[in-house]
CSV table of C-alpha atoms and ligand atoms in Angstrom, one decimal:
chain,number,residue,atom,x,y,z
A,26,MET,CA,10.6,-8.4,152.5
A,27,THR,CA,9.3,-10.2,154.0
A,28,LEU,CA,11.6,-12.8,157.1
A,29,ARG,CA,11.3,-15.4,158.0
A,30,PRO,CA,12.0,-16.3,161.2
A,31,PHE,CA,15.7,-17.4,162.2
A,32,ALA,CA,15.6,-19.8,165.1
A,33,LEU,CA,19.3,-20.2,165.6
A,34,SER,CA,21.4,-21.5,168.2
A,35,GLU,CA,25.1,-20.9,168.6
A,36,ALA,CA,25.9,-24.0,166.5
A,37,ASP,CA,25.0,-21.7,163.9
A,38,VAL,CA,27.8,-19.5,163.6
A,39,ALA,CA,30.9,-20.0,162.5
A,40,VAL,CA,34.4,-17.7,161.9
A,41,VAL,CA,36.2,-18.7,158.4
A,42,ASP,CA,38.8,-16.1,157.4
A,43,GLY,CA,37.2,-13.1,159.1
A,44,VAL,CA,33.9,-13.5,158.0
A,45,LEU,CA,30.7,-14.7,160.3
A,46,ARG,CA,28.7,-17.0,158.8
A,47,LEU,CA,24.5,-17.8,160.2
A,48,SER,CA,23.5,-20.8,157.9
A,49,ARG,CA,21.0,-24.0,159.3
A,50,ASP,CA,21.7,-27.2,157.0
A,51,HIS,CA,23.3,-25.3,154.5
A,52,ARG,CA,19.8,-23.2,154.3
A,53,ASP,CA,19.2,-19.8,154.7
A,54,LYS,CA,22.7,-18.4,154.8
A,55,ILE,CA,24.2,-14.7,155.9
A,56,GLU,CA,27.5,-13.6,155.7
A,57,VAL,CA,29.3,-10.6,156.9
A,58,PRO,CA,33.1,-10.2,157.2
A,59,LEU,CA,33.4,-9.0,160.3
A,60,VAL,CA,35.3,-6.1,159.6
A,61,ALA,CA,32.0,-4.8,158.3
A,62,LEU,CA,29.8,-6.1,160.9
A,63,ARG,CA,31.8,-4.2,163.3
A,64,ASP,CA,31.3,-1.0,161.5
A,65,ARG,CA,27.7,-1.6,161.7
A,66,CYS,CA,27.7,-1.6,166.0
A,67,ARG,CA,24.8,0.5,166.8
A,68,CYS,CA,25.5,0.8,170.4
A,69,PRO,CA,25.2,4.4,171.7
A,70,ALA,CA,29.1,4.9,171.5
A,71,CYS,CA,29.2,3.7,167.7
A,72,ARG,CA,26.2,5.9,166.5
A,73,HIS,CA,24.5,9.2,167.5
A,74,PRO,CA,20.5,9.2,168.0
A,75,SER,CA,20.4,11.1,164.8
A,76,GLY,CA,21.8,7.4,162.8
A,77,GLN,CA,25.0,9.7,162.3
A,78,ARG,CA,27.7,7.7,162.8
A,79,LEU,CA,30.1,7.9,166.1
A,80,LEU,CA,32.9,5.2,165.1
A,81,ASP,CA,36.4,6.3,163.3
A,82,PRO,CA,37.7,4.0,160.9
A,83,ALA,CA,40.2,5.2,161.2
A,84,THR,CA,40.5,3.7,164.8
A,85,LEU,CA,39.1,-0.5,163.9
A,86,PRO,CA,42.0,-2.9,164.4
A,87,THR,CA,42.9,-4.0,161.7
A,88,ASP,CA,43.1,-8.1,163.4
A,89,LEU,CA,39.6,-7.8,164.5
A,90,GLU,CA,37.9,-11.1,166.3
A,91,THR,CA,35.3,-11.8,167.9
A,92,THR,CA,34.5,-13.7,171.4
A,93,ASP,CA,31.8,-15.5,173.6
A,94,ILE,CA,28.6,-15.1,170.2
A,95,ARG,CA,25.1,-16.2,172.0
A,96,ILE,CA,22.4,-15.7,169.8
A,97,ASP,CA,19.0,-14.8,171.8
A,98,ALA,CA,15.6,-15.3,169.5
A,99,ASP,CA,16.2,-12.8,166.7
A,100,THR,CA,19.7,-11.0,168.6
A,101,ILE,CA,23.0,-12.3,167.7
A,102,ARG,CA,25.6,-10.6,170.8
A,103,MET,CA,29.2,-10.7,170.3
A,104,THR,CA,31.9,-9.1,172.4
A,105,TRP,CA,34.9,-7.5,170.0
A,106,MET,CA,38.0,-8.2,170.5
A,107,PRO,CA,41.3,-6.8,171.3
A,108,GLU,CA,38.6,-4.1,171.9
A,109,ARG,CA,36.1,-5.6,174.4
A,110,HIS,CA,33.6,-4.2,172.8
A,111,GLU,CA,30.1,-5.7,172.8
A,112,SER,CA,27.6,-5.7,169.7
A,113,SER,CA,24.5,-6.7,169.0
A,114,TYR,CA,22.7,-7.4,165.4
A,115,ALA,CA,18.9,-8.3,165.2
A,116,ILE,CA,20.1,-11.3,163.1
A,117,SER,CA,16.9,-10.4,160.9
A,118,ASP,CA,19.2,-6.4,159.2
A,119,LEU,CA,22.1,-9.3,158.7
A,120,ILE,CA,20.4,-10.3,155.4
A,121,THR,CA,21.7,-7.7,152.5
A,122,PRO,CA,18.9,-6.6,150.7
A,123,PRO,CA,18.9,-6.5,147.0
A,124,LEU,CA,20.5,-3.1,146.3
A,125,SER,CA,17.5,-0.6,144.6
A,126,ARG,CA,18.3,1.7,142.5
A,127,ARG,CA,16.5,4.6,141.2
A,128,GLU,CA,14.2,4.3,138.5
A,129,SER,CA,14.5,5.2,135.3
A,130,THR,CA,12.0,4.6,132.3
A,131,LEU,CA,13.7,4.8,128.9
A,132,TRP,CA,11.7,6.8,125.7
A,133,ASP,CA,11.7,8.2,122.6
A,134,ALA,CA,9.3,10.0,121.0
A,135,GLY,CA,6.4,7.4,121.7
A,136,ALA,CA,5.8,8.1,125.0
A,137,GLU,CA,4.1,11.8,124.7
A,138,ALA,CA,1.6,10.3,126.6
A,139,GLN,CA,3.5,9.0,129.8
A,140,LEU,CA,5.2,12.4,130.7
A,141,PRO,CA,4.4,13.9,133.9
A,142,VAL,CA,1.5,17.3,132.8
A,143,SER,CA,-0.3,18.9,135.6
A,144,ARG,CA,-1.1,22.6,136.9
A,145,TYR,CA,0.7,25.0,139.2
A,146,SER,CA,-2.4,25.3,140.9
A,147,THR,CA,-2.7,21.0,141.7
A,148,ILE,CA,0.6,21.1,143.1
A,149,ILE,CA,1.0,24.1,145.2
A,150,SER,CA,-1.9,23.9,147.4
A,151,ASN,CA,-0.8,22.9,151.1
A,152,ASP,CA,-3.7,19.5,151.4
A,153,THR,CA,-3.8,15.8,150.6
A,154,THR,CA,-4.9,16.0,147.4
A,155,GLY,CA,-2.5,18.7,146.5
A,156,ARG,CA,0.5,17.2,147.4
A,157,GLY,CA,-0.8,13.8,146.5
A,158,ALA,CA,-0.8,15.8,142.8
A,159,LEU,CA,3.2,17.0,144.1
A,160,LEU,CA,4.7,13.6,144.3
A,161,ARG,CA,2.6,11.7,141.8
A,162,TRP,CA,4.8,14.4,139.4
A,163,LEU,CA,7.7,14.8,141.1
A,164,GLN,CA,7.9,10.7,140.5
A,165,GLY,CA,7.0,11.5,136.8
A,166,VAL,CA,10.0,13.0,137.3
A,167,GLN,CA,12.3,11.4,138.4
A,168,GLN,CA,10.7,8.0,135.9
A,169,MET,CA,11.6,10.4,132.8
A,170,GLY,CA,13.9,12.7,133.2
A,171,CYS,CA,11.4,15.6,132.8
A,172,GLY,CA,7.7,17.4,133.6
A,173,LEU,CA,5.4,20.2,131.8
A,174,LEU,CA,3.5,22.9,133.9
A,175,HIS,CA,0.8,24.9,132.9
A,176,ASP,CA,-0.9,27.6,134.0
A,177,VAL,CA,2.9,29.4,135.7
A,178,SER,CA,2.3,33.7,136.7
A,179,THR,CA,3.4,34.8,133.8
A,180,VAL,CA,5.7,37.3,136.8
A,181,ASP,CA,9.5,37.7,135.9
A,182,GLY,CA,11.2,34.8,137.9
A,183,GLU,CA,8.2,32.6,139.3
A,184,VAL,CA,9.9,29.6,137.5
A,185,THR,CA,12.5,30.2,140.6
A,186,ARG,CA,8.9,29.4,142.4
A,187,VAL,CA,8.6,25.9,141.1
A,188,ALA,CA,12.6,24.9,141.4
A,189,GLU,CA,11.4,25.7,144.9
A,190,LEU,CA,8.8,23.2,145.1
A,191,PHE,CA,11.7,20.5,145.1
A,192,GLY,CA,14.8,22.2,146.2
A,193,HIS,CA,17.0,25.0,146.0
A,194,VAL,CA,17.7,26.9,143.2
A,195,ARG,CA,21.8,26.9,142.2
A,196,GLU,CA,22.7,30.5,141.5
A,197,THR,CA,24.8,30.7,138.9
A,198,ASN,CA,27.3,33.4,136.7
A,199,TYR,CA,23.3,33.6,135.2
A,200,GLY,CA,21.4,35.2,138.9
A,201,ARG,CA,19.2,33.4,140.2
A,202,TRP,CA,16.7,33.0,137.0
A,203,PHE,CA,17.8,33.9,133.4
A,204,ASP,CA,15.8,35.5,130.6
A,205,VAL,CA,16.0,33.9,127.2
A,206,ARG,CA,14.8,35.8,124.3
A,207,SER,CA,16.7,37.8,121.2
A,208,LEU,CA,18.7,40.4,122.0
A,209,VAL,CA,20.7,41.9,119.2
A,210,ASP,CA,24.0,41.3,121.3
A,211,PRO,CA,24.6,38.0,122.5
A,212,SER,CA,26.9,36.3,124.0
A,213,ASN,CA,25.1,32.7,124.1
A,214,LEU,CA,23.1,31.6,120.9
A,215,ALA,CA,20.0,31.8,122.9
A,216,ASN,CA,19.7,34.8,123.2
A,217,THR,CA,19.1,35.1,119.6
A,218,SER,CA,16.0,33.5,117.4
A,219,LEU,CA,18.1,30.7,116.0
A,220,GLY,CA,17.1,26.9,116.5
A,221,LEU,CA,19.0,25.6,119.5
A,222,ALA,CA,19.5,21.6,118.4
A,223,ALA,CA,19.1,19.4,121.4
A,224,HIS,CA,21.3,20.3,124.0
A,225,THR,CA,22.2,19.3,127.5
A,226,ASP,CA,23.5,23.1,129.8
A,227,ASN,CA,26.1,24.3,131.5
A,228,PRO,CA,28.7,21.6,130.5
A,229,TYR,CA,30.9,23.9,131.1
A,230,ARG,CA,30.1,23.8,134.6
A,231,ASP,CA,31.3,21.2,137.5
A,232,PRO,CA,29.4,20.0,138.8
A,233,VAL,CA,26.3,20.7,135.9
A,234,PRO,CA,23.2,21.9,137.2
A,235,THR,CA,21.3,18.4,137.1
A,236,MET,CA,17.9,20.4,137.0
A,237,GLN,CA,17.0,23.3,134.5
A,238,LEU,CA,13.6,25.2,134.3
A,239,LEU,CA,12.3,27.3,131.6
A,240,HIS,CA,8.6,29.2,132.2
A,241,CYS,CA,7.2,30.5,128.8
A,242,LEU,CA,6.0,34.5,129.9
A,243,GLU,CA,5.4,35.3,125.7
A,244,SER,CA,4.7,33.6,122.5
A,245,THR,CA,3.8,35.3,119.7
A,246,ALA,CA,6.6,34.8,117.5
A,247,MET,CA,5.9,32.2,114.1
A,248,GLY,CA,8.4,29.2,115.1
A,249,GLY,CA,9.9,27.9,118.1
A,250,GLU,CA,9.4,25.4,118.7
A,251,ASN,CA,10.4,23.0,121.7
A,252,MET,CA,11.6,19.6,122.1
A,253,VAL,CA,13.5,17.0,125.1
A,254,VAL,CA,15.4,14.1,123.8
A,255,ASP,CA,16.1,11.1,126.0
A,256,GLY,CA,19.3,11.3,126.7
A,257,TRP,CA,20.0,8.6,128.1
A,258,ARG,CA,18.3,6.0,125.4
A,259,VAL,CA,20.4,7.5,122.7
A,260,ALA,CA,23.4,6.7,124.9
A,261,ASN,CA,22.7,3.4,125.2
A,262,VAL,CA,21.5,3.0,120.7
A,263,VAL,CA,25.1,4.1,120.3
A,264,ARG,CA,26.0,1.5,122.3
A,265,GLU,CA,24.5,-1.1,120.7
A,266,LEU,CA,25.5,0.1,117.5
A,267,LYS,CA,29.0,1.5,117.6
A,268,PRO,CA,30.4,-0.3,121.1
A,269,ALA,CA,34.1,0.6,120.4
A,270,GLY,CA,32.6,4.1,119.0
A,271,PHE,CA,30.9,4.4,122.4
A,272,ASP,CA,33.7,3.5,124.6
A,273,LEU,CA,35.8,6.1,123.1
A,274,LEU,CA,33.2,9.0,124.1
A,275,VAL,CA,33.4,7.8,126.9
A,276,ARG,CA,36.9,7.3,127.9
A,277,HIS,CA,38.1,10.5,126.2
A,278,GLY,CA,37.0,14.2,127.7
A,279,VAL,CA,36.4,17.2,125.6
A,280,THR,CA,36.3,20.6,126.8
A,281,PHE,CA,33.4,22.4,126.8
A,282,ARG,CA,33.9,26.5,127.7
A,283,TYR,CA,31.7,29.3,128.3
A,284,ARG,CA,33.2,33.6,128.3
A,285,ASP,CA,31.6,36.4,128.8
A,286,GLY,CA,32.8,39.7,129.5
A,287,THR,CA,33.2,38.7,132.9
A,288,THR,CA,33.1,35.2,133.9
A,289,ASP,CA,35.3,32.6,132.4
A,290,LEU,CA,34.1,28.6,132.7
A,291,SER,CA,35.5,25.8,131.3
A,292,ALA,CA,34.9,21.4,131.7
A,293,HIS,CA,37.3,19.3,130.3
A,294,GLU,CA,34.3,15.8,131.1
A,295,PRO,CA,33.8,13.2,128.6
A,296,LEU,CA,29.7,13.3,126.1
A,297,ILE,CA,28.5,10.1,128.2
A,298,MET,CA,29.0,9.7,132.2
A,299,LEU,CA,29.1,5.7,132.9
A,300,ASP,CA,27.9,4.7,137.4
A,301,GLY,CA,30.1,1.6,139.3
A,302,ASP,CA,27.7,-0.6,137.3
A,303,GLY,CA,28.6,0.5,133.5
A,304,ILE,CA,25.3,1.9,132.8
A,305,VAL,CA,24.4,5.6,131.3
A,306,SER,CA,24.1,8.2,134.0
A,307,GLY,CA,24.7,11.3,132.3
A,308,VAL,CA,26.1,12.8,128.8
A,309,ARG,CA,27.0,16.0,128.6
A,310,PHE,CA,26.0,17.4,124.9
A,311,ASN,CA,26.6,21.5,124.0
A,312,PRO,CA,28.0,21.5,120.4
A,313,ARG,CA,27.7,25.2,120.9
A,314,SER,CA,30.5,25.5,123.8
A,315,MET,CA,32.7,22.3,123.0
A,316,GLN,CA,36.3,22.5,121.9
A,317,ASP,CA,37.7,21.1,119.8
A,318,PRO,CA,39.0,17.5,120.8
A,319,LEU,CA,41.9,16.2,121.0
A,320,MET,CA,43.1,13.1,121.2
A,321,PRO,CA,44.9,10.8,118.9
A,322,PRO,CA,43.8,11.0,115.2
A,323,ALA,CA,43.3,7.1,114.6
A,324,GLU,CA,41.2,8.1,117.7
A,325,LEU,CA,39.7,11.1,117.1
A,326,ALA,CA,37.7,9.7,113.7
A,327,ALA,CA,36.3,6.8,115.0
A,328,TRP,CA,35.6,9.3,118.2
A,329,TYR,CA,33.5,11.9,115.4
A,330,GLU,CA,31.9,8.1,113.9
A,331,ALA,CA,30.0,8.0,117.6
A,332,TYR,CA,30.0,11.4,118.1
A,333,LEU,CA,28.0,12.3,115.3
A,334,LEU,CA,26.1,9.6,115.9
A,335,PHE,CA,24.4,11.3,118.5
A,336,ALA,CA,24.1,14.0,116.8
A,337,ARG,CA,22.4,12.4,114.4
A,338,LEU,CA,20.1,10.2,117.0
A,339,VAL,CA,19.3,13.4,118.8
A,340,ALA,CA,17.9,15.4,116.2
A,341,ASP,CA,15.9,12.3,114.7
A,342,PRO,CA,12.5,13.1,115.3
A,343,ARG,CA,11.5,9.3,116.3
A,344,PHE,CA,13.2,10.1,119.7
A,345,GLN,CA,12.2,13.5,120.3
A,346,ILE,CA,9.1,15.2,122.0
A,347,ARG,CA,7.6,18.1,120.8
A,348,PHE,CA,5.9,21.0,122.4
A,349,ARG,CA,4.5,24.4,121.5
A,350,LEU,CA,5.2,26.8,125.7
A,351,ASP,CA,2.0,29.0,125.8
A,352,PRO,CA,3.3,31.7,127.9
A,353,GLY,CA,2.4,30.6,131.6
A,354,ASP,CA,4.4,26.2,130.6
A,355,LEU,CA,6.8,25.3,131.9
A,356,PHE,CA,9.1,22.9,131.7
A,357,ILE,CA,11.9,21.0,133.4
A,358,VAL,CA,14.7,18.9,133.0
A,359,ASP,CA,17.0,17.1,134.4
A,360,ASN,CA,20.4,17.8,132.5
A,361,ARG,CA,22.6,15.0,132.7
A,362,ARG,CA,20.0,13.3,131.0
A,363,VAL,CA,17.2,15.3,129.5
A,364,LEU,CA,18.1,16.6,126.6
A,365,HIS,CA,16.1,20.2,125.7
A,366,GLY,CA,16.4,22.8,122.0
A,367,ARG,CA,14.6,24.5,119.8
A,368,THR,CA,13.4,25.8,116.5
A,369,ALA,CA,14.5,29.2,115.7
A,370,TYR,CA,11.4,31.4,115.5
A,371,GLU,CA,10.6,34.5,113.2
A,372,ALA,CA,12.1,37.7,115.7
A,373,THR,CA,10.3,40.6,113.7
A,374,SER,CA,6.6,38.1,113.6
A,375,GLY,CA,5.9,38.4,117.6
A,376,ALA,CA,7.6,38.4,121.3
A,377,ARG,CA,9.0,34.9,122.2
A,378,HIS,CA,9.6,35.3,126.0
A,379,LEU,CA,11.6,32.3,128.7
A,380,GLN,CA,12.6,32.5,132.3
A,381,GLY,CA,15.1,29.5,132.9
A,382,CYS,CA,16.9,28.7,136.3
A,383,TYR,CA,18.7,25.4,137.6
A,384,ALA,CA,18.6,23.7,140.7
A,385,ASP,CA,19.7,20.0,141.7
A,386,ILE,CA,18.2,16.7,141.8
A,387,ASP,CA,19.2,15.9,145.3
A,388,GLY,CA,16.1,18.5,146.5
A,389,LEU,CA,13.9,16.4,144.4
A,390,HIS,CA,14.8,12.6,145.3
A,391,SER,CA,13.7,14.2,149.1
A,392,THR,CA,10.7,16.0,148.6
A,393,ILE,CA,9.4,12.6,146.9
A,394,SER,CA,10.9,10.8,149.7
A,395,MET,CA,9.4,13.2,152.2
A,396,LEU,CA,6.7,13.7,150.1
A,397,GLN,CA,5.6,9.7,150.7
A,398,GLN,CA,6.5,9.1,154.1
A,399,GLN,CA,3.5,11.9,154.9
A,400,GLU,CA,1.3,10.3,152.4
A,401,SER,CA,2.0,6.5,154.0
A,402,SER,CA,2.4,8.1,158.3
B,24,OGA,C1,18.6,27.7,126.7
B,24,OGA,C2,17.8,27.2,125.6
B,24,OGA,C3,15.5,27.0,124.5
B,24,OGA,C4,14.3,28.3,123.9
B,24,OGA,O1,18.5,29.3,127.1
B,24,OGA,O2,18.7,26.9,127.3
B,24,OGA,O3,18.3,26.0,125.7
B,24,OGA,O4,12.8,27.2,123.9
B,24,OGA,N1,16.5,27.5,125.3
B,24,OGA,O5,15.0,29.0,124.2
B,25,ZN,ZN1,28.9,-0.3,168.6
B,26,ZN,ZN1,19.0,25.1,126.8
């Protein structure tokens, strides 16, 4: 945003009801509550050179007043009472910028061509081209909530090296990484040859891992195609079609649980979460680990109506992107947003072996930001 110079004088400043107001002929009005202005002070007593705040909000007086306001070009200075603390601010910094949220493109089956796809060898090379390719791929993953990578060495644990390209592996009771293949007596249906309807992983954790990676080492078995579904998109469709049922999915928690010989994990959370602006910001969908939902019968019937609609939309090819993983292929999902699943496979027809790991999305955002700064410097 470019700002016009704010040629003001003291006559353009007023403090009304605890709010500092700067205006000229009723144009270019800036309003900042005194308490917020005091808290923004960037003097060495209030801010550490790191940019972190030293000022303890518990010590701010409740009867703040400001005196001796002076304006000098783009700078406004004042003395805070009763503290007698002196502060100065760039007036252009006082204009409230519009809140920017991270961009997401909600998608359905038609978006297949927009999925970010790259090669491991391209995004690991630590030169301008490699860093640019990594940035583009990570931005795609941020925007779409998932992405594909080819040519990842079919070596044990290699999946964690991909997670480390943007963040840190989230180790769990399944280990730093885990095998997904058909076992004789599995504690998790992922380790059978059954189909897995699209789901989010580990809804029984608090907090849930926000990124999941699955890497294919072997795939000669018949079947076992993967699919991904934009859960935020599906949630928005449920909201349009059944607003009252949608509210129940948001308001009522359900218990998710996972147990084996050494672990008993559970979390009680709603299927759909909204952010402070009412925008869908999380889904947990996993019938395998969902316990019987408990709520008053009248609400339970309406809850189920919305839940079944959600499930049918998730299973609807109009919302799915499908692909077959060959050895060396890997996909990554934002596990709060994009559901993943697989079709059944014939365990007797060949081998199917994936390895997975979890990671967190804060690292993805941070790496994107650092790569952007490097690129523009
Ligand atoms: C999983 C899973 C899918 C697959 O292990 O979480 O969903 O393709 N696996 O086997
Ligand atoms: Zn200060
Ligand atoms: Zn899964």
